[in-house]
JSON list of C-alpha atoms in Angstrom, two decimals:
[
{"chain": "A", "resi": 1, "resn": "UNK", "atom": "CA", "xyz": [2.10, 7.26, 30.36]},
{"chain": "A", "resi": 2, "resn": "UNK", "atom": "CA", "xyz": [4.66, 8.21, 27.73]},
{"chain": "A", "resi": 3, "resn": "UNK", "atom": "CA", "xyz": [3.90, 10.80, 25.06]},
{"chain": "A", "resi": 4, "resn": "UNK", "atom": "CA", "xyz": [5.66, 10.93, 21.72]},
{"chain": "A", "resi": 5, "resn": "UNK", "atom": "CA", "xyz": [5.46, 12.52, 18.30]},
{"chain": "A", "resi": 6, "resn": "UNK", "atom": "CA", "xyz": [5.17, 10.48, 15.13]},
{"chain": "A", "resi": 7, "resn": "UNK", "atom": "CA", "xyz": [4.35, 10.63, 11.45]},
{"chain": "A", "resi": 8, "resn": "UNK", "atom": "CA", "xyz": [1.77, 8.15, 10.26]},
{"chain": "A", "resi": 9, "resn": "UNK", "atom": "CA", "xyz": [-0.06, 6.85, 7.20]},
{"chain": "A", "resi": 10, "resn": "UNK", "atom": "CA", "xyz": [-3.72, 5.93, 7.73]},
{"chain": "A", "resi": 11, "resn": "UNK", "atom": "CA", "xyz": [-4.44, 2.30, 6.80]},
{"chain": "A", "resi": 12, "resn": "UNK", "atom": "CA", "xyz": [-7.85, 1.57, 8.33]},
{"chain": "A", "resi": 13, "resn": "UNK", "atom": "CA", "xyz": [-10.42, 3.00, 10.75]},
{"chain": "A", "resi": 14, "resn": "UNK", "atom": "CA", "xyz": [-13.31, 1.64, 12.79]},
{"chain": "A", "resi": 15, "resn": "UNK", "atom": "CA", "xyz": [-16.04, 3.70, 14.41]},
{"chain": "A", "resi": 16, "resn": "UNK", "atom": "CA", "xyz": [-16.11, 3.36, 18.19]},
{"chain": "A", "resi": 17, "resn": "UNK", "atom": "CA", "xyz": [-19.15, 4.65, 20.06]},
{"chain": "A", "resi": 18, "resn": "UNK", "atom": "CA", "xyz": [-20.80, 7.90, 19.08]},
{"chain": "A", "resi": 19, "resn": "UNK", "atom": "CA", "xyz": [-17.79, 10.17, 18.78]},
{"chain": "A", "resi": 20, "resn": "UNK", "atom": "CA", "xyz": [-14.62, 8.06, 18.70]},
{"chain": "A", "resi": 21, "resn": "UNK", "atom": "CA", "xyz": [-12.75, 5.80, 16.30]},
{"chain": "A", "resi": 22, "resn": "UNK", "atom": "CA", "xyz": [-9.98, 3.23, 16.27]},
{"chain": "A", "resi": 23, "resn": "UNK", "atom": "CA", "xyz": [-7.35, 4.18, 13.69]},
{"chain": "A", "resi": 24, "resn": "UNK", "atom": "CA", "xyz": [-4.67, 1.83, 12.37]},
{"chain": "A", "resi": 25, "resn": "UNK", "atom": "CA", "xyz": [-1.59, 3.76, 11.24]},
{"chain": "A", "resi": 26, "resn": "UNK", "atom": "CA", "xyz": [1.80, 2.82, 9.89]},
{"chain": "A", "resi": 27, "resn": "UNK", "atom": "CA", "xyz": [4.16, 5.16, 11.74]},
{"chain": "A", "resi": 28, "resn": "UNK", "atom": "CA", "xyz": [7.79, 6.06, 11.36]},
{"chain": "A", "resi": 29, "resn": "UNK", "atom": "CA", "xyz": [8.57, 5.33, 15.02]},
{"chain": "A", "resi": 30, "resn": "UNK", "atom": "CA", "xyz": [6.47, 2.24, 15.79]},
{"chain": "A", "resi": 31, "resn": "UNK", "atom": "CA", "xyz": [5.45, 0.50, 12.59]},
{"chain": "A", "resi": 32, "resn": "UNK", "atom": "CA", "xyz": [1.82, -0.57, 12.53]},
{"chain": "A", "resi": 33, "resn": "UNK", "atom": "CA", "xyz": [0.08, 0.88, 15.59]},
{"chain": "A", "resi": 34, "resn": "UNK", "atom": "CA", "xyz": [-3.59, 1.23, 16.46]},
{"chain": "A", "resi": 35, "resn": "UNK", "atom": "CA", "xyz": [-4.95, 4.23, 18.28]},
{"chain": "A", "resi": 36, "resn": "UNK", "atom": "CA", "xyz": [-8.04, 5.38, 20.07]},
{"chain": "A", "resi": 37, "resn": "UNK", "atom": "CA", "xyz": [-9.08, 8.74, 18.63]},
{"chain": "A", "resi": 38, "resn": "UNK", "atom": "CA", "xyz": [-11.63, 10.48, 20.83]},
{"chain": "A", "resi": 39, "resn": "UNK", "atom": "CA", "xyz": [-13.94, 13.34, 19.94]},
{"chain": "A", "resi": 40, "resn": "UNK", "atom": "CA", "xyz": [-13.79, 12.62, 16.22]},
{"chain": "A", "resi": 41, "resn": "UNK", "atom": "CA", "xyz": [-17.19, 14.20, 15.63]},
{"chain": "A", "resi": 42, "resn": "UNK", "atom": "CA", "xyz": [-17.30, 17.26, 17.85]},
{"chain": "A", "resi": 43, "resn": "UNK", "atom": "CA", "xyz": [-18.08, 20.93, 17.95]},
{"chain": "A", "resi": 44, "resn": "UNK", "atom": "CA", "xyz": [-14.45, 21.81, 17.19]},
{"chain": "A", "resi": 45, "resn": "UNK", "atom": "CA", "xyz": [-14.55, 20.20, 13.79]},
{"chain": "A", "resi": 46, "resn": "UNK", "atom": "CA", "xyz": [-14.62, 16.84, 12.11]},
{"chain": "A", "resi": 47, "resn": "UNK", "atom": "CA", "xyz": [-11.34, 15.06, 12.89]},
{"chain": "A", "resi": 48, "resn": "UNK", "atom": "CA", "xyz": [-12.52, 12.10, 10.83]},
{"chain": "A", "resi": 49, "resn": "UNK", "atom": "CA", "xyz": [-11.53, 14.01, 7.70]},
{"chain": "A", "resi": 50, "resn": "UNK", "atom": "CA", "xyz": [-7.88, 13.58, 8.70]},
{"chain": "A", "resi": 51, "resn": "UNK", "atom": "CA", "xyz": [-8.16, 9.80, 8.83]},
{"chain": "A", "resi": 52, "resn": "UNK", "atom": "CA", "xyz": [-8.94, 8.83, 5.24]},
{"chain": "A", "resi": 53, "resn": "UNK", "atom": "CA", "xyz": [-7.09, 5.90, 3.61]},
{"chain": "A", "resi": 54, "resn": "UNK", "atom": "CA", "xyz": [-3.44, 6.76, 2.90]},
{"chain": "A", "resi": 55, "resn": "UNK", "atom": "CA", "xyz": [-3.67, 10.26, 4.38]},
{"chain": "A", "resi": 56, "resn": "UNK", "atom": "CA", "xyz": [-0.42, 11.34, 6.05]},
{"chain": "A", "resi": 57, "resn": "UNK", "atom": "CA", "xyz": [-0.78, 12.73, 9.57]},
{"chain": "A", "resi": 58, "resn": "UNK", "atom": "CA", "xyz": [1.46, 14.11, 12.26]},
{"chain": "A", "resi": 59, "resn": "UNK", "atom": "CA", "xyz": [0.37, 13.02, 15.71]},
{"chain": "A", "resi": 60, "resn": "UNK", "atom": "CA", "xyz": [1.11, 13.33, 19.39]},
{"chain": "A", "resi": 61, "resn": "UNK", "atom": "CA", "xyz": [0.56, 9.84, 20.72]},
{"chain": "A", "resi": 62, "resn": "UNK", "atom": "CA", "xyz": [0.13, 8.58, 24.25]},
{"chain": "A", "resi": 63, "resn": "UNK", "atom": "CA", "xyz": [1.38, 5.12, 25.13]},
{"chain": "A", "resi": 64, "resn": "UNK", "atom": "CA", "xyz": [-0.90, 3.50, 27.68]},
{"chain": "A", "resi": 65, "resn": "UNK", "atom": "CA", "xyz": [0.88, 0.52, 29.30]},
{"chain": "A", "resi": 66, "resn": "UNK", "atom": "CA", "xyz": [-2.29, -1.15, 30.59]},
{"chain": "A", "resi": 67, "resn": "UNK", "atom": "CA", "xyz": [-4.30, -0.64, 27.41]},
{"chain": "A", "resi": 68, "resn": "UNK", "atom": "CA", "xyz": [-4.09, -2.62, 24.18]},
{"chain": "A", "resi": 69, "resn": "UNK", "atom": "CA", "xyz": [-3.86, 0.50, 22.07]},
{"chain": "A", "resi": 70, "resn": "UNK", "atom": "CA", "xyz": [-2.29, 3.92, 22.16]},
{"chain": "A", "resi": 71, "resn": "UNK", "atom": "CA", "xyz": [-4.23, 7.17, 22.22]},
{"chain": "A", "resi": 72, "resn": "UNK", "atom": "CA", "xyz": [-3.92, 10.18, 19.94]},
{"chain": "A", "resi": 73, "resn": "UNK", "atom": "CA", "xyz": [-3.82, 13.43, 21.85]},
{"chain": "A", "resi": 74, "resn": "UNK", "atom": "CA", "xyz": [-3.36, 15.71, 18.83]},
{"chain": "A", "resi": 75, "resn": "UNK", "atom": "CA", "xyz": [-3.42, 15.12, 15.08]},
{"chain": "A", "resi": 76, "resn": "UNK", "atom": "CA", "xyz": [-2.91, 17.31, 12.05]},
{"chain": "A", "resi": 77, "resn": "UNK", "atom": "CA", "xyz": [-2.24, 16.83, 8.37]},
{"chain": "A", "resi": 78, "resn": "UNK", "atom": "CA", "xyz": [1.41, 16.11, 7.61]},
{"chain": "A", "resi": 79, "resn": "UNK", "atom": "CA", "xyz": [1.20, 16.99, 3.92]},
{"chain": "A", "resi": 80, "resn": "UNK", "atom": "CA", "xyz": [-1.99, 18.40, 2.37]},
{"chain": "A", "resi": 81, "resn": "UNK", "atom": "CA", "xyz": [-3.08, 16.35, -0.65]},
{"chain": "A", "resi": 82, "resn": "UNK", "atom": "CA", "xyz": [-4.13, 18.40, -3.66]},
{"chain": "A", "resi": 83, "resn": "UNK", "atom": "CA", "xyz": [-5.84, 15.86, -5.91]},
{"chain": "A", "resi": 84, "resn": "UNK", "atom": "CA", "xyz": [-5.92, 12.37, -4.38]},
{"chain": "A", "resi": 85, "resn": "UNK", "atom": "CA", "xyz": [-9.13, 12.89, -2.33]},
{"chain": "A", "resi": 86, "resn": "UNK", "atom": "CA", "xyz": [-11.00, 14.32, -5.34]},
{"chain": "A", "resi": 87, "resn": "UNK", "atom": "CA", "xyz": [-9.88, 12.13, -8.25]},
{"chain": "A", "resi": 88, "resn": "UNK", "atom": "CA", "xyz": [-11.83, 8.87, -8.37]},
{"chain": "A", "resi": 89, "resn": "UNK", "atom": "CA", "xyz": [-8.92, 7.04, -10.04]},
{"chain": "A", "resi": 90, "resn": "UNK", "atom": "CA", "xyz": [-6.44, 8.13, -7.39]},
{"chain": "A", "resi": 91, "resn": "UNK", "atom": "CA", "xyz": [-8.79, 7.58, -4.45]},
{"chain": "A", "resi": 92, "resn": "UNK", "atom": "CA", "xyz": [-9.56, 4.06, -5.75]},
{"chain": "A", "resi": 93, "resn": "UNK", "atom": "CA", "xyz": [-5.84, 3.27, -5.91]},
{"chain": "A", "resi": 94, "resn": "UNK", "atom": "CA", "xyz": [-5.23, 4.76, -2.45]},
{"chain": "A", "resi": 95, "resn": "UNK", "atom": "CA", "xyz": [-8.03, 2.62, -1.03]},
{"chain": "A", "resi": 96, "resn": "UNK", "atom": "CA", "xyz": [-6.38, -0.46, -2.55]},
{"chain": "A", "resi": 97, "resn": "UNK", "atom": "CA", "xyz": [-2.93, 0.54, -1.25]},
{"chain": "A", "resi": 98, "resn": "UNK", "atom": "CA", "xyz": [-4.29, 1.09, 2.26]},
{"chain": "A", "resi": 99, "resn": "UNK", "atom": "CA", "xyz": [-6.11, -2.24, 2.31]},
{"chain": "A", "resi": 100, "resn": "UNK", "atom": "CA", "xyz": [-3.09, -4.17, 1.03]},
{"chain": "A", "resi": 101, "resn": "UNK", "atom": "CA", "xyz": [-0.85, -2.59, 3.67]},
{"chain": "A", "resi": 102, "resn": "UNK", "atom": "CA", "xyz": [-3.44, -3.17, 6.41]},
{"chain": "A", "resi": 103, "resn": "UNK", "atom": "CA", "xyz": [-3.76, -6.84, 5.46]},
{"chain": "A", "resi": 104, "resn": "UNK", "atom": "CA", "xyz": [-0.07, -7.59, 4.92]},
{"chain": "A", "resi": 105, "resn": "UNK", "atom": "CA", "xyz": [2.07, -5.31, 7.09]},
{"chain": "A", "resi": 106, "resn": "UNK", "atom": "CA", "xyz": [1.91, -6.45, 10.71]},
{"chain": "A", "resi": 107, "resn": "UNK", "atom": "CA", "xyz": [5.24, -5.43, 12.18]},
{"chain": "A", "resi": 108, "resn": "UNK", "atom": "CA", "xyz": [4.98, -3.26, 15.28]},
{"chain": "A", "resi": 109, "resn": "UNK", "atom": "CA", "xyz": [8.45, -1.79, 15.16]},
{"chain": "A", "resi": 110, "resn": "UNK", "atom": "CA", "xyz": [10.07, 1.07, 13.31]},
{"chain": "A", "resi": 111, "resn": "UNK", "atom": "CA", "xyz": [10.82, 0.45, 9.64]},
{"chain": "A", "resi": 112, "resn": "UNK", "atom": "CA", "xyz": [11.78, 3.86, 8.33]},
{"chain": "A", "resi": 113, "resn": "UNK", "atom": "CA", "xyz": [12.68, 2.71, 4.77]},
{"chain": "A", "resi": 114, "resn": "UNK", "atom": "CA", "xyz": [9.20, 1.21, 4.37]},
{"chain": "A", "resi": 115, "resn": "UNK", "atom": "CA", "xyz": [7.56, 4.30, 5.86]},
{"chain": "A", "resi": 116, "resn": "UNK", "atom": "CA", "xyz": [9.52, 6.57, 3.52]},
{"chain": "A", "resi": 117, "resn": "UNK", "atom": "CA", "xyz": [8.56, 4.43, 0.52]},
{"chain": "A", "resi": 118, "resn": "UNK", "atom": "CA", "xyz": [4.86, 4.52, 1.41]},
{"chain": "A", "resi": 119, "resn": "UNK", "atom": "CA", "xyz": [4.85, 8.26, 2.07]},
{"chain": "A", "resi": 120, "resn": "UNK", "atom": "CA", "xyz": [6.68, 9.06, -1.16]},
{"chain": "A", "resi": 121, "resn": "UNK", "atom": "CA", "xyz": [4.30, 6.76, -3.08]},
{"chain": "A", "resi": 122, "resn": "UNK", "atom": "CA", "xyz": [1.30, 8.69, -1.73]},
{"chain": "A", "resi": 123, "resn": "UNK", "atom": "CA", "xyz": [2.85, 12.04, -2.59]},
{"chain": "A", "resi": 124, "resn": "UNK", "atom": "CA", "xyz": [3.80, 10.90, -6.07]},
{"chain": "A", "resi": 125, "resn": "UNK", "atom": "CA", "xyz": [0.31, 9.55, -6.76]},
{"chain": "A", "resi": 126, "resn": "UNK", "atom": "CA", "xyz": [-1.12, 12.89, -5.62]},
{"chain": "A", "resi": 127, "resn": "UNK", "atom": "CA", "xyz": [1.13, 14.76, -8.08]},
{"chain": "A", "resi": 128, "resn": "UNK", "atom": "CA", "xyz": [0.57, 12.47, -11.07]},
{"chain": "A", "resi": 129, "resn": "UNK", "atom": "CA", "xyz": [-1.28, 13.70, -14.13]},
{"chain": "A", "resi": 130, "resn": "UNK", "atom": "CA", "xyz": [-0.55, 10.80, -16.51]},
{"chain": "A", "resi": 131, "resn": "UNK", "atom": "CA", "xyz": [0.14, 7.09, -16.03]},
{"chain": "A", "resi": 132, "resn": "UNK", "atom": "CA", "xyz": [-2.23, 6.86, -13.06]},
{"chain": "A", "resi": 133, "resn": "UNK", "atom": "CA", "xyz": [-3.83, 3.61, -14.28]},
{"chain": "A", "resi": 134, "resn": "UNK", "atom": "CA", "xyz": [-0.48, 1.79, -13.91]},
{"chain": "A", "resi": 135, "resn": "UNK", "atom": "CA", "xyz": [0.45, 3.09, -10.47]},
{"chain": "A", "resi": 136, "resn": "UNK", "atom": "CA", "xyz": [-1.02, 0.26, -8.39]},
{"chain": "A", "resi": 137, "resn": "UNK", "atom": "CA", "xyz": [0.90, -2.29, -10.46]},
{"chain": "A", "resi": 138, "resn": "UNK", "atom": "CA", "xyz": [4.18, -0.45, -9.88]},
{"chain": "A", "resi": 139, "resn": "UNK", "atom": "CA", "xyz": [3.34, -0.11, -6.18]},
{"chain": "A", "resi": 140, "resn": "UNK", "atom": "CA", "xyz": [2.85, -3.87, -5.74]},
{"chain": "A", "resi": 141, "resn": "UNK", "atom": "CA", "xyz": [6.12, -4.67, -7.49]},
{"chain": "A", "resi": 142, "resn": "UNK", "atom": "CA", "xyz": [8.10, -2.25, -5.32]},
{"chain": "A", "resi": 143, "resn": "UNK", "atom": "CA", "xyz": [6.27, -3.25, -2.13]},
{"chain": "A", "resi": 144, "resn": "UNK", "atom": "CA", "xyz": [7.37, -6.87, -2.62]},
{"chain": "A", "resi": 145, "resn": "UNK", "atom": "CA", "xyz": [10.94, -5.78, -1.86]},
{"chain": "A", "resi": 146, "resn": "UNK", "atom": "CA", "xyz": [9.95, -4.57, 1.62]},
{"chain": "A", "resi": 147, "resn": "UNK", "atom": "CA", "xyz": [7.90, -7.70, 2.29]},
{"chain": "A", "resi": 148, "resn": "UNK", "atom": "CA", "xyz": [10.85, -9.96, 1.49]},
{"chain": "A", "resi": 149, "resn": "UNK", "atom": "CA", "xyz": [10.04, -11.54, -1.87]},
{"chain": "A", "resi": 150, "resn": "UNK", "atom": "CA", "xyz": [11.23, -9.14, -4.56]},
{"chain": "A", "resi": 151, "resn": "UNK", "atom": "CA", "xyz": [12.31, -11.08, -7.68]},
{"chain": "A", "resi": 152, "resn": "UNK", "atom": "CA", "xyz": [15.76, -12.54, -7.17]},
{"chain": "A", "resi": 153, "resn": "UNK", "atom": "CA", "xyz": [17.21, -11.85, -10.60]},
{"chain": "A", "resi": 154, "resn": "UNK", "atom": "CA", "xyz": [16.74, -9.67, -13.68]},
{"chain": "A", "resi": 155, "resn": "UNK", "atom": "CA", "xyz": [14.46, -10.32, -16.62]},
{"chain": "A", "resi": 156, "resn": "UNK", "atom": "CA", "xyz": [15.88, -11.41, -19.98]},
{"chain": "A", "resi": 157, "resn": "UNK", "atom": "CA", "xyz": [14.00, -11.81, -23.25]},
{"chain": "A", "resi": 158, "resn": "UNK", "atom": "CA", "xyz": [11.27, -14.49, -23.32]},
{"chain": "A", "resi": 159, "resn": "UNK", "atom": "CA", "xyz": [11.68, -15.40, -19.65]},
{"chain": "A", "resi": 160, "resn": "UNK", "atom": "CA", "xyz": [8.95, -16.86, -17.50]},
{"chain": "A", "resi": 161, "resn": "UNK", "atom": "CA", "xyz": [8.68, -15.74, -13.87]},
{"chain": "A", "resi": 162, "resn": "UNK", "atom": "CA", "xyz": [8.74, -18.65, -11.42]},
{"chain": "A", "resi": 163, "resn": "UNK", "atom": "CA", "xyz": [6.34, -17.58, -8.64]},
{"chain": "A", "resi": 164, "resn": "UNK", "atom": "CA", "xyz": [7.38, -20.38, -6.32]},
{"chain": "A", "resi": 165, "resn": "UNK", "atom": "CA", "xyz": [11.12, -19.68, -6.48]},
{"chain": "A", "resi": 166, "resn": "UNK", "atom": "CA", "xyz": [10.83, -15.92, -7.09]},
{"chain": "A", "resi": 167, "resn": "UNK", "atom": "CA", "xyz": [13.15, -15.81, -10.12]},
{"chain": "A", "resi": 168, "resn": "UNK", "atom": "CA", "xyz": [12.99, -15.39, -13.89]},
{"chain": "A", "resi": 169, "resn": "UNK", "atom": "CA", "xyz": [13.65, -18.62, -15.78]},
{"chain": "A", "resi": 170, "resn": "UNK", "atom": "CA", "xyz": [14.08, -19.34, -19.54]},
{"chain": "A", "resi": 171, "resn": "UNK", "atom": "CA", "xyz": [11.16, -21.79, -19.81]},
{"chain": "A", "resi": 172, "resn": "UNK", "atom": "CA", "xyz": [7.97, -22.72, -18.00]},
{"chain": "A", "resi": 173, "resn": "UNK", "atom": "CA", "xyz": [8.86, -24.47, -14.73]},
{"chain": "A", "resi": 174, "resn": "UNK", "atom": "CA", "xyz": [7.58, -28.03, -14.36]},
{"chain": "A", "resi": 175, "resn": "UNK", "atom": "CA", "xyz": [5.34, -27.06, -11.41]},
{"chain": "A", "resi": 176, "resn": "UNK", "atom": "CA", "xyz": [3.68, -24.38, -13.61]},
{"chain": "A", "resi": 177, "resn": "UNK", "atom": "CA", "xyz": [3.30, -21.89, -10.74]},
{"chain": "A", "resi": 178, "resn": "UNK", "atom": "CA", "xyz": [4.47, -18.99, -12.82]},
{"chain": "A", "resi": 179, "resn": "UNK", "atom": "CA", "xyz": [3.69, -15.86, -14.81]},
{"chain": "A", "resi": 180, "resn": "UNK", "atom": "CA", "xyz": [3.39, -16.21, -18.57]},
{"chain": "A", "resi": 181, "resn": "UNK", "atom": "CA", "xyz": [5.97, -14.48, -20.80]},
{"chain": "A", "resi": 182, "resn": "UNK", "atom": "CA", "xyz": [3.79, -11.39, -21.31]},
{"chain": "A", "resi": 183, "resn": "UNK", "atom": "CA", "xyz": [3.31, -10.78, -17.57]},
{"chain": "A", "resi": 184, "resn": "UNK", "atom": "CA", "xyz": [6.94, -11.68, -16.90]},
{"chain": "A", "resi": 185, "resn": "UNK", "atom": "CA", "xyz": [8.10, -9.06, -19.40]},
{"chain": "A", "resi": 186, "resn": "UNK", "atom": "CA", "xyz": [5.88, -6.43, -17.75]},
{"chain": "A", "resi": 187, "resn": "UNK", "atom": "CA", "xyz": [7.21, -7.40, -14.32]},
{"chain": "A", "resi": 188, "resn": "UNK", "atom": "CA", "xyz": [10.75, -6.86, -15.61]},
{"chain": "A", "resi": 189, "resn": "UNK", "atom": "CA", "xyz": [9.80, -3.43, -16.98]},
{"chain": "A", "resi": 190, "resn": "UNK", "atom": "CA", "xyz": [8.18, -2.34, -13.72]},
{"chain": "A", "resi": 191, "resn": "UNK", "atom": "CA", "xyz": [11.25, -3.45, -11.76]},
{"chain": "A", "resi": 192, "resn": "UNK", "atom": "CA", "xyz": [13.35, -1.04, -13.81]},
{"chain": "A", "resi": 193, "resn": "UNK", "atom": "CA", "xyz": [10.76, 1.74, -14.00]},
{"chain": "A", "resi": 194, "resn": "UNK", "atom": "CA", "xyz": [10.61, 4.69, -11.62]},
{"chain": "A", "resi": 195, "resn": "UNK", "atom": "CA", "xyz": [7.22, 6.14, -10.72]},
{"chain": "A", "resi": 196, "resn": "UNK", "atom": "CA", "xyz": [7.75, 9.23, -12.84]},
{"chain": "A", "resi": 197, "resn": "UNK", "atom": "CA", "xyz": [8.32, 6.99, -15.90]},
{"chain": "A", "resi": 198, "resn": "UNK", "atom": "CA", "xyz": [4.87, 5.35, -15.67]},
{"chain": "A", "resi": 199, "resn": "UNK", "atom": "CA", "xyz": [3.23, 7.72, -18.19]},
{"chain": "A", "resi": 200, "resn": "UNK", "atom": "CA", "xyz": [5.44, 6.20, -20.90]},
{"chain": "A", "resi": 201, "resn": "UNK", "atom": "CA", "xyz": [4.17, 2.69, -20.08]},
{"chain": "A", "resi": 202, "resn": "UNK", "atom": "CA", "xyz": [1.27, 2.14, -22.48]},
{"chain": "A", "resi": 203, "resn": "UNK", "atom": "CA", "xyz": [-0.91, -0.77, -21.41]},
{"chain": "A", "resi": 204, "resn": "UNK", "atom": "CA", "xyz": [-4.30, -1.97, -22.56]},
{"chain": "A", "resi": 205, "resn": "UNK", "atom": "CA", "xyz": [-6.98, -2.62, -19.95]},
{"chain": "A", "resi": 206, "resn": "UNK", "atom": "CA", "xyz": [-6.67, -6.38, -20.58]},
{"chain": "A", "resi": 207, "resn": "UNK", "atom": "CA", "xyz": [-2.91, -6.23, -19.97]},
{"chain": "A", "resi": 208, "resn": "UNK", "atom": "CA", "xyz": [-3.37, -4.46, -16.65]},
{"chain": "A", "resi": 209, "resn": "UNK", "atom": "CA", "xyz": [-6.03, -6.95, -15.60]},
{"chain": "A", "resi": 210, "resn": "UNK", "atom": "CA", "xyz": [-3.93, -9.97, -16.52]},
{"chain": "A", "resi": 211, "resn": "UNK", "atom": "CA", "xyz": [-0.85, -8.62, -14.75]},
{"chain": "A", "resi": 212, "resn": "UNK", "atom": "CA", "xyz": [-2.89, -7.70, -11.68]},
{"chain": "A", "resi": 213, "resn": "UNK", "atom": "CA", "xyz": [-4.11, -11.30, -11.44]},
{"chain": "A", "resi": 214, "resn": "UNK", "atom": "CA", "xyz": [-0.54, -12.55, -11.81]},
{"chain": "A", "resi": 215, "resn": "UNK", "atom": "CA", "xyz": [0.71, -10.26, -9.04]},
{"chain": "A", "resi": 216, "resn": "UNK", "atom": "CA", "xyz": [-2.12, -11.31, -6.74]},
{"chain": "A", "resi": 217, "resn": "UNK", "atom": "CA", "xyz": [-1.11, -14.93, -7.36]},
{"chain": "A", "resi": 218, "resn": "UNK", "atom": "CA", "xyz": [2.51, -14.03, -6.52]},
{"chain": "A", "resi": 219, "resn": "UNK", "atom": "CA", "xyz": [1.51, -12.21, -3.34]},
{"chain": "A", "resi": 220, "resn": "UNK", "atom": "CA", "xyz": [-0.95, -14.99, -2.51]},
{"chain": "A", "resi": 221, "resn": "UNK", "atom": "CA", "xyz": [1.87, -17.52, -2.59]},
{"chain": "A", "resi": 222, "resn": "UNK", "atom": "CA", "xyz": [3.34, -15.68, 0.42]},
{"chain": "A", "resi": 223, "resn": "UNK", "atom": "CA", "xyz": [0.26, -14.13, 2.07]},
{"chain": "A", "resi": 224, "resn": "UNK", "atom": "CA", "xyz": [-3.16, -15.80, 2.04]},
{"chain": "A", "resi": 225, "resn": "UNK", "atom": "CA", "xyz": [-4.72, -12.54, 3.27]},
{"chain": "A", "resi": 226, "resn": "UNK", "atom": "CA", "xyz": [-4.19, -10.86, -0.12]},
{"chain": "A", "resi": 227, "resn": "UNK", "atom": "CA", "xyz": [-7.18, -12.82, -1.40]},
{"chain": "A", "resi": 228, "resn": "UNK", "atom": "CA", "xyz": [-9.49, -11.00, 1.03]},
{"chain": "A", "resi": 229, "resn": "UNK", "atom": "CA", "xyz": [-8.60, -7.52, -0.27]},
{"chain": "A", "resi": 230, "resn": "UNK", "atom": "CA", "xyz": [-12.05, -6.28, -1.25]},
{"chain": "A", "resi": 231, "resn": "UNK", "atom": "CA", "xyz": [-10.96, -3.17, -3.14]},
{"chain": "A", "resi": 232, "resn": "UNK", "atom": "CA", "xyz": [-9.53, -5.36, -5.92]},
{"chain": "A", "resi": 233, "resn": "UNK", "atom": "CA", "xyz": [-13.01, -5.60, -7.42]},
{"chain": "A", "resi": 234, "resn": "UNK", "atom": "CA", "xyz": [-13.29, -1.78, -7.52]},
{"chain": "A", "resi": 235, "resn": "UNK", "atom": "CA", "xyz": [-9.91, -1.54, -9.23]},
{"chain": "A", "resi": 236, "resn": "UNK", "atom": "CA", "xyz": [-11.09, -3.91, -11.93]},
{"chain": "A", "resi": 237, "resn": "UNK", "atom": "CA", "xyz": [-14.10, -1.70, -12.63]},
{"chain": "A", "resi": 238, "resn": "UNK", "atom": "CA", "xyz": [-12.13, 1.56, -12.78]},
{"chain": "A", "resi": 239, "resn": "UNK", "atom": "CA", "xyz": [-9.05, 0.29, -14.64]}
]
């Protein structure tokens, strides 16, 4: 058995027996990896508190050649989160982020740029005081780059975004699989916007909802599994 150290972001957990769980993490050294975590509910404390959606952990893992999953020998918080676990808006967004990543990211190999992006996104969301309601929209736009279908050109005035071809075009494409000019303009803004500029992006609830539907259609063109993301309904209620 080989032991190793890794940083991980919690994507999903399943209870296993009375005191164990299976935890799906996205790690810096092995991509998406699932682990057996034993003694989660024990006399030494509740380890389950470490494995909430999008929590960052530092682990000592054990690779078990004959088993389908690795085992976590030790785990501790990588970066304590000050507000995300306690702010219903942030925890709702983190739940959505974790479910999207769990559904869409399947690679079981190191992808340090993607790991760094996810970790920094979590830390930025935790620090945010304004612009929180737009964060999940920005996250989806930026995530598309790591999944291989970031828009292929820049937005210009009155463009439509062609979902099928992944580019901005000057008029509605004949196949009509596209974003309308309003959503296309917002997509262009979010492509240029850094996370710390989100407070300046003033959007009505209807605008966020319309753009969210457009982004789900864009993601759905590439990944059918986006349509089974259950936390979308919670997002609609909160934002």
